[in-house]
Amino acid sequence: MGTVLIVEDTPSEMELMSYYLREGGYVVISAGTGKEAINKAIAQKPDVILTDVVMPGMSGFELCRSLKKHPATENVPIVICTSKNLEIDRLWGMKQGADAYITKPFTREQLIRVVKSVAG
């Protein structure tokens, strides 16, 4: 199916997303910070990156911008997965280079659908 890098600093959220995606046939790589995510994305070339927005050190929006500027990761689709559900947040996320935006809480079906939609 493909490999998904999940960037999430809340262990329970990470666990849930990993479970849903593995069940859906994906290989999951995890990162707890934006910096770790950049290193793993460059080294392991995931098919999709799924990131939270509110994280210590580097926000998901900043991570998105950094990944889209780097030649090794500029074409990797990014899905922002956050509890920030205002339209302005969604627009800002897309402006930072995100390919899709999903809000928490989500169902297993919604998560798999959004990952499939950007993975091509």
Coordinates of C-alpha atoms in Angstrom, one line a residue:
M1 CA 0.0 0.0 0.0
G2 CA 2.6 2.5 1.0
T3 CA 4.4 4.1 4.0
V4 CA 3.0 6.9 6.1
L5 CA 5.1 9.0 8.4
I6 CA 2.9 10.2 11.4
V7 CA 4.1 13.3 13.2
E8 CA 2.2 13.5 16.5
D9 CA 3.4 14.4 20.1
T10 CA 0.4 12.8 21.9
P11 CA 1.1 9.1 22.4
S12 CA -2.6 8.1 22.5
E13 CA -3.3 9.9 19.2
M14 CA -0.1 8.4 17.6
E15 CA -1.3 4.9 18.8
L16 CA -4.8 5.4 17.3
M17 CA -3.6 6.7 13.9
S18 CA -0.9 4.0 13.7
Y19 CA -3.5 1.3 14.4
Y20 CA -6.0 2.6 11.8
L21 CA -3.3 2.9 9.1
R22 CA -1.7 -0.5 9.8
E23 CA -5.1 -2.0 9.7
G24 CA -5.6 -0.3 6.3
G25 CA -2.4 -2.0 5.0
Y26 CA 0.1 0.9 5.5
V27 CA 3.6 0.7 6.9
V28 CA 3.8 3.4 9.7
I29 CA 6.9 5.4 10.7
S30 CA 6.4 7.7 13.7
A31 CA 8.0 11.0 14.8
G32 CA 7.2 13.0 17.9
T33 CA 8.7 16.3 16.8
G34 CA 9.0 18.3 13.5
K35 CA 12.8 18.1 13.6
E36 CA 12.6 14.3 13.9
A37 CA 10.0 14.2 11.2
I38 CA 12.2 16.1 8.7
N39 CA 15.1 13.7 9.3
K40 CA 13.0 10.6 9.0
A41 CA 11.2 12.0 5.9
I42 CA 14.5 12.6 4.1
A43 CA 16.0 9.3 5.2
Q44 CA 13.0 7.0 4.7
K45 CA 11.0 8.7 1.9
P46 CA 7.5 8.0 3.0
D47 CA 4.6 8.0 0.5
V48 CA 2.5 10.3 2.7
I49 CA 3.2 12.5 5.8
L50 CA 0.4 13.0 8.4
T51 CA 1.1 15.8 10.9
D52 CA -0.5 17.4 13.9
V53 CA -0.3 21.2 14.1
V54 CA 0.2 22.0 17.8
M55 CA 3.6 20.4 18.8
P56 CA 6.5 21.6 20.8
G57 CA 9.4 23.2 19.0
M58 CA 8.0 23.3 15.4
S59 CA 4.3 23.5 14.5
G60 CA 2.8 21.3 11.8
F61 CA 2.5 24.4 9.6
E62 CA 6.2 25.1 9.9
L63 CA 7.0 21.5 9.3
C64 CA 4.8 21.6 6.1
R65 CA 6.7 24.6 4.8
S66 CA 10.1 23.0 5.6
L67 CA 9.2 19.7 3.9
K68 CA 7.8 21.5 0.8
K69 CA 11.1 23.5 0.4
H70 CA 13.4 20.5 0.7
P71 CA 14.2 18.8 -2.7
A72 CA 14.0 15.3 -1.1
T73 CA 10.5 15.8 0.3
E74 CA 8.9 18.6 -1.8
N75 CA 6.7 16.1 -3.7
V76 CA 5.6 14.0 -0.7
P77 CA 1.9 14.7 0.0
I78 CA 1.2 16.1 3.5
V79 CA -2.1 15.7 5.4
I80 CA -2.6 18.0 8.4
C81 CA -4.5 16.2 11.1
T82 CA -5.5 18.5 13.9
S83 CA -8.2 19.6 16.3
K84 CA -8.0 23.1 14.9
N85 CA -11.2 23.1 12.9
L86 CA -11.8 26.7 11.9
E87 CA -11.9 27.5 8.2
I88 CA -9.0 29.9 8.6
D89 CA -6.8 27.1 10.0
R90 CA -7.7 24.9 7.0
L91 CA -6.9 27.7 4.6
W92 CA -3.6 28.5 6.3
G93 CA -2.7 24.8 6.3
M94 CA -3.3 24.5 2.6
K95 CA -1.3 27.8 2.0
Q96 CA 1.7 26.1 3.8
G97 CA 1.7 23.4 1.2
A98 CA -0.6 20.7 2.8
D99 CA -2.4 18.5 0.3
A100 CA -5.3 17.7 2.7
Y101 CA -6.6 18.7 6.1
I102 CA -8.6 16.4 8.5
T103 CA -9.9 17.4 11.9
K104 CA -9.9 15.4 15.1
P105 CA -11.8 13.4 16.1
F106 CA -12.0 11.4 12.9
T107 CA -13.1 7.9 12.0
R108 CA -10.9 5.1 10.7
E109 CA -12.7 5.5 7.3
Q110 CA -12.0 9.2 7.2
L111 CA -8.3 8.8 7.9
I112 CA -7.8 6.0 5.4
R113 CA -9.8 7.9 2.7
V114 CA -7.8 11.1 3.1
V115 CA -4.5 9.2 3.0
K116 CA -5.6 7.3 -0.1
S117 CA -6.8 10.5 -1.7
V118 CA -3.3 12.1 -1.6
A119 CA -1.2 9.0 -2.1
G120 CA -2.5 8.7 -5.6

